[in-house]
XYZ file of N, CA and C in Angstrom:
366
model
N -197.938 64.018 -12.137
C -197.382 62.875 -11.145
C -198.564 61.700 -11.512
N -197.844 60.552 -11.477
C -198.531 59.121 -11.822
C -199.348 58.742 -10.339
N -200.590 58.351 -10.439
C -201.290 58.043 -9.545
C -200.929 56.680 -9.122
N -200.680 56.310 -7.741
C -200.378 54.762 -7.555
C -201.687 54.064 -7.103
N -201.945 53.088 -7.794
C -203.211 52.325 -7.432
C -202.864 51.328 -6.155
N -203.921 51.094 -5.411
C -203.865 50.317 -4.215
C -203.769 48.795 -4.578
N -204.369 48.278 -5.613
C -204.100 47.071 -6.394
C -204.165 47.092 -7.680
N -203.609 45.843 -8.286
C -203.536 46.211 -9.744
C -204.303 44.913 -10.407
N -204.738 44.978 -11.491
C -205.451 43.823 -12.491
C -205.252 44.160 -13.770
N -204.761 42.992 -14.486
C -204.763 43.152 -15.926
C -205.356 41.857 -16.243
N -205.520 41.729 -17.724
C -206.118 40.622 -18.350
C -205.370 40.255 -19.478
N -204.905 38.706 -19.552
C -204.005 38.224 -20.486
C -204.625 37.471 -21.300
N -204.490 37.681 -22.716
C -204.983 36.657 -23.533
C -204.379 35.288 -23.723
N -205.048 34.313 -23.459
C -204.516 32.902 -23.304
C -202.913 32.744 -22.825
N -202.765 33.096 -21.672
C -201.548 33.197 -21.246
C -200.792 31.585 -20.943
N -199.658 31.418 -20.969
C -199.008 30.327 -20.643
C -198.809 30.461 -19.075
N -199.640 29.702 -18.298
C -199.595 29.693 -16.965
C -198.178 29.424 -16.248
N -197.473 28.643 -16.849
C -196.284 28.272 -16.322
C -195.114 29.444 -16.566
N -195.246 30.133 -17.709
C -194.495 31.447 -18.179
C -194.881 32.551 -17.003
N -196.137 32.782 -16.789
C -196.582 33.610 -15.923
C -196.015 33.445 -14.377
N -195.991 32.259 -13.980
C -195.268 31.752 -12.689
C -193.782 32.070 -12.798
N -193.108 31.663 -13.868
C -191.632 31.833 -13.964
C -191.266 33.495 -13.982
N -192.260 34.374 -14.716
C -192.080 35.639 -14.618
C -192.149 36.239 -13.263
N -193.234 35.852 -12.525
C -193.349 36.281 -11.048
C -192.273 35.829 -10.180
N -191.611 34.741 -10.397
C -190.416 34.430 -9.653
C -189.324 35.212 -9.926
N -189.225 35.630 -11.136
C -188.116 36.530 -11.388
C -188.229 37.883 -10.984
N -189.469 38.278 -10.629
C -189.781 39.621 -9.893
C -189.679 39.502 -8.442
N -190.139 38.401 -7.913
C -190.273 38.506 -6.500
C -189.480 37.303 -5.793
N -188.367 37.540 -5.281
C -187.524 36.508 -4.674
C -188.141 35.632 -3.588
N -189.113 36.153 -3.017
C -189.725 35.469 -2.016
C -191.288 35.069 -2.381
N -191.606 34.591 -3.662
C -192.674 34.173 -4.052
C -192.954 33.003 -3.760
N -194.195 32.614 -3.176
C -194.440 31.321 -2.591
C -195.786 31.002 -3.243
N -195.965 29.697 -3.897
C -197.084 29.352 -4.389
C -197.894 28.712 -3.442
N -199.217 29.220 -3.384
C -200.123 28.607 -2.397
C -201.079 27.732 -2.872
N -201.581 28.010 -4.207
C -202.648 27.288 -4.884
C -202.217 27.175 -6.350
N -202.253 25.837 -6.907
C -201.910 25.902 -8.325
C -202.743 24.817 -8.988
N -203.628 25.202 -9.805
C -204.572 24.431 -10.433
C -204.507 24.653 -11.948
N -205.343 23.980 -12.690
C -205.280 23.962 -14.263
C -205.817 25.669 -14.499
N -206.659 26.134 -13.756
C -207.419 27.382 -13.873
C -207.083 28.438 -13.055
N -206.616 28.099 -11.947
C -206.367 29.216 -10.650
C -205.128 28.977 -10.108
N -204.478 30.047 -9.832
C -203.069 30.085 -9.080
C -203.256 31.189 -8.035
N -202.530 30.938 -6.965
C -202.511 31.988 -6.003
C -201.126 31.976 -5.326
N -200.414 33.226 -5.343
C -199.168 33.068 -4.870
C -199.117 34.291 -3.662
N -197.950 34.134 -2.992
C -197.855 35.162 -2.045
C -196.325 35.687 -2.174
N -196.189 36.961 -2.114
C -194.767 37.543 -2.205
C -194.601 38.740 -0.742
N -194.221 38.090 0.098
C -194.153 39.057 1.439
C -195.605 39.135 1.997
N -196.230 40.326 1.917
C -197.592 40.341 2.393
C -198.666 40.481 1.329
N -198.044 40.487 -0.038
C -199.037 40.739 -1.151
C -199.444 39.361 -1.739
N -200.758 39.255 -1.941
C -201.439 38.095 -2.555
C -201.470 38.291 -4.194
N -201.172 37.260 -4.818
C -201.216 37.455 -6.395
C -202.248 36.404 -6.765
N -203.207 36.779 -7.659
C -204.110 35.687 -8.267
C -204.214 35.736 -9.625
N -204.023 34.608 -10.107
C -204.375 34.115 -11.620
C -205.533 33.312 -11.786
N -206.610 34.041 -12.487
C -208.026 33.247 -12.835
C -207.821 32.992 -14.272
N -207.531 31.729 -14.958
C -207.413 31.408 -16.279
C -208.805 31.608 -17.060
N -209.972 31.673 -16.435
C -211.170 31.641 -16.956
C -212.011 32.947 -16.565
N -211.506 34.085 -16.435
C -212.161 35.318 -16.267
C -212.951 35.955 -17.256
N -212.618 35.952 -18.389
C -213.505 36.563 -19.275
C -213.188 36.011 -20.827
N -214.062 35.227 -21.271
C -213.695 34.563 -22.480
C -212.339 33.913 -22.563
N -211.411 34.348 -23.420
C -209.957 33.857 -23.635
C -209.064 34.707 -22.727
N -209.763 35.319 -21.795
C -208.589 36.039 -20.998
C -208.446 35.670 -19.535
N -207.369 35.671 -19.321
C -207.023 35.368 -17.751
C -206.792 36.668 -16.854
N -207.315 36.691 -15.701
C -207.179 37.847 -15.078
C -205.782 37.586 -14.100
N -204.976 38.588 -13.990
C -203.884 38.522 -13.206
C -203.943 39.754 -12.204
N -204.196 39.349 -10.793
C -204.566 40.498 -9.800
C -203.633 40.414 -8.718
N -203.011 41.629 -8.445
C -202.077 41.868 -7.201
C -202.948 42.350 -6.418
N -203.437 41.752 -5.192
C -204.384 42.364 -4.185
C -203.889 43.480 -3.385
N -202.601 43.651 -3.151
C -202.326 45.043 -2.746
C -201.188 45.241 -3.546
N -200.731 46.551 -3.852
C -199.817 47.005 -4.714
C -198.455 47.113 -3.860
N -197.561 46.096 -3.977
C -196.222 46.250 -3.245
C -195.476 45.834 -4.422
N -195.417 46.519 -5.679
C -194.702 46.254 -6.649
C -193.997 47.642 -7.131
N -193.187 47.344 -8.070
C -192.637 48.497 -8.798
C -193.519 49.546 -9.737
N -194.787 48.991 -10.131
C -195.615 49.541 -10.943
C -196.546 50.477 -10.193
N -196.905 51.736 -10.688
C -197.895 52.536 -10.245
C -199.307 52.121 -10.573
N -199.440 51.647 -11.761
C -200.855 51.455 -12.187
C -201.056 50.162 -13.097
N -202.183 50.053 -13.517
C -202.416 48.707 -14.347
C -201.688 48.937 -15.757
N -201.678 50.002 -16.257
C -200.962 50.313 -17.578
C -199.424 50.117 -17.352
N -198.746 50.404 -16.427
C -197.346 50.170 -16.277
C -197.222 48.625 -16.035
N -198.021 48.122 -15.495
C -197.997 46.385 -15.146
C -198.301 45.823 -16.541
N -199.285 46.350 -17.208
C -199.711 45.791 -18.578
C -198.460 45.677 -19.646
N -197.856 46.884 -19.523
C -196.730 46.938 -20.469
C -195.581 46.079 -20.160
N -195.310 45.843 -18.853
C -194.389 44.895 -18.152
C -194.626 43.557 -18.550
N -195.864 43.122 -18.469
C -196.505 41.921 -18.598
C -196.197 41.536 -20.260
N -196.588 42.488 -21.079
C -196.531 42.240 -22.419
C -195.141 42.069 -22.694
N -194.299 42.711 -22.338
C -192.685 42.705 -22.555
C -192.312 41.354 -22.166
N -192.630 40.862 -20.920
C -192.025 39.578 -20.413
C -192.725 38.343 -21.112
N -194.202 38.506 -21.344
C -194.928 37.210 -21.821
C -195.306 37.173 -23.314
N -195.296 38.300 -23.856
C -195.506 38.364 -25.261
C -196.984 38.021 -25.712
N -197.889 37.995 -24.664
C -199.327 37.771 -25.159
C -199.972 39.109 -24.875
N -201.232 39.230 -25.711
C -202.038 40.528 -25.666
C -202.438 40.575 -24.084
N -202.317 41.962 -23.886
C -202.862 42.352 -22.411
C -203.957 43.408 -22.688
N -205.060 43.467 -21.771
C -205.822 44.356 -21.533
C -205.974 45.026 -20.207
N -206.069 46.215 -20.184
C -205.904 46.842 -18.772
C -206.525 48.298 -18.761
N -206.979 48.514 -17.523
C -207.483 49.991 -17.330
C -206.630 50.939 -17.604
N -207.021 52.080 -18.092
C -206.063 53.110 -18.267
C -206.119 54.261 -17.270
N -207.019 54.117 -16.222
C -207.368 55.072 -15.164
C -207.750 54.289 -13.806
N -207.683 54.906 -12.824
C -208.361 54.308 -11.601
C -209.974 54.531 -11.501
N -210.469 53.662 -10.618
C -211.994 53.755 -10.396
C -212.163 53.256 -9.116
N -213.461 53.552 -8.631
C -213.820 53.063 -7.286
C -215.171 52.468 -7.273
N -215.505 51.599 -6.538
C -216.668 50.851 -6.415
C -217.900 51.888 -6.496
N -218.725 51.860 -7.491
C -220.062 52.659 -7.305
C -219.828 53.868 -8.127
N -218.462 54.022 -8.562
C -218.482 55.244 -9.338
C -218.954 55.152 -10.899
N -219.636 56.134 -11.290
C -219.937 56.023 -12.833
C -218.830 56.076 -13.745
N -219.008 55.410 -14.882
C -217.831 55.205 -15.801
C -218.096 56.455 -16.621
N -216.897 57.200 -16.885
C -216.681 58.584 -17.572
C -216.224 58.133 -18.911
N -216.588 58.863 -20.097
C -216.415 58.586 -21.478
C -215.085 58.596 -21.813
N -214.225 59.483 -21.010
C -212.832 59.481 -21.195
C -211.970 58.323 -20.559
N -212.584 57.448 -19.792
C -211.918 56.575 -19.153
C -212.251 55.183 -19.646
N -211.178 54.338 -19.767
C -211.491 53.128 -20.678
C -210.325 52.095 -20.446
N -210.241 51.349 -21.399
C -209.302 50.180 -21.545
C -208.181 50.545 -22.583
N -207.028 49.869 -22.387
C -206.167 49.821 -23.335
C -205.711 48.261 -23.826
N -205.520 48.204 -25.007
C -205.055 46.764 -25.569
C -203.566 46.914 -25.865
N -202.940 46.003 -25.385
C -201.438 46.040 -25.608
C -201.062 44.760 -26.378
N -200.634 44.836 -27.548
C -200.249 43.641 -28.071
C -198.917 43.840 -29.278
N -198.581 43.166 -30.090
C -197.614 43.441 -31.164
C -197.689 44.473 -31.925
N -198.918 44.961 -32.199
C -199.236 46.092 -32.968
C -199.143 47.462 -32.231
N -198.812 47.443 -30.918
C -198.671 48.596 -30.072
C -199.885 48.667 -29.051
N -200.064 49.908 -28.482
C -201.219 50.194 -27.425
C -202.205 50.968 -28.072
N -203.457 50.511 -27.935
C -204.527 51.278 -28.479
C -205.764 51.113 -27.586
N -206.668 52.383 -27.469
C -207.721 52.096 -26.786
C -208.712 51.112 -27.291
N -209.388 50.467 -26.277
C -210.238 49.366 -26.556
C -211.555 49.534 -25.635
N -212.740 49.220 -26.103
C -213.842 49.074 -25.373
C -214.312 47.635 -25.136
N -214.641 47.454 -23.806
C -215.078 45.882 -23.693
C -216.507 45.655 -23.426
């Protein structure tokens, strides 16, 4: 059984901000743009807040669904969908975690790009 994450977050390599917004509009008919700037966006779909921070980590933007009212159970499912829709490299967690929890050697990150999916260390 796949664990359902309470929130979702993935990292996108140099995403086209406009394309991200268009993708979200195609997924959520009630999407409302609350903040839109060069580096930050905030949308709301129903009761779910979605944030894009274009300057999260070097050339990566963070796409965070504050609560998981989506079709995806976890970050990896979201990452696969984002790569399919946007075509930019995605990095995401391959397992859940909790604040204060020590990192396990078999938990990590996955890189999704045109070469497929591969474990990666950040």
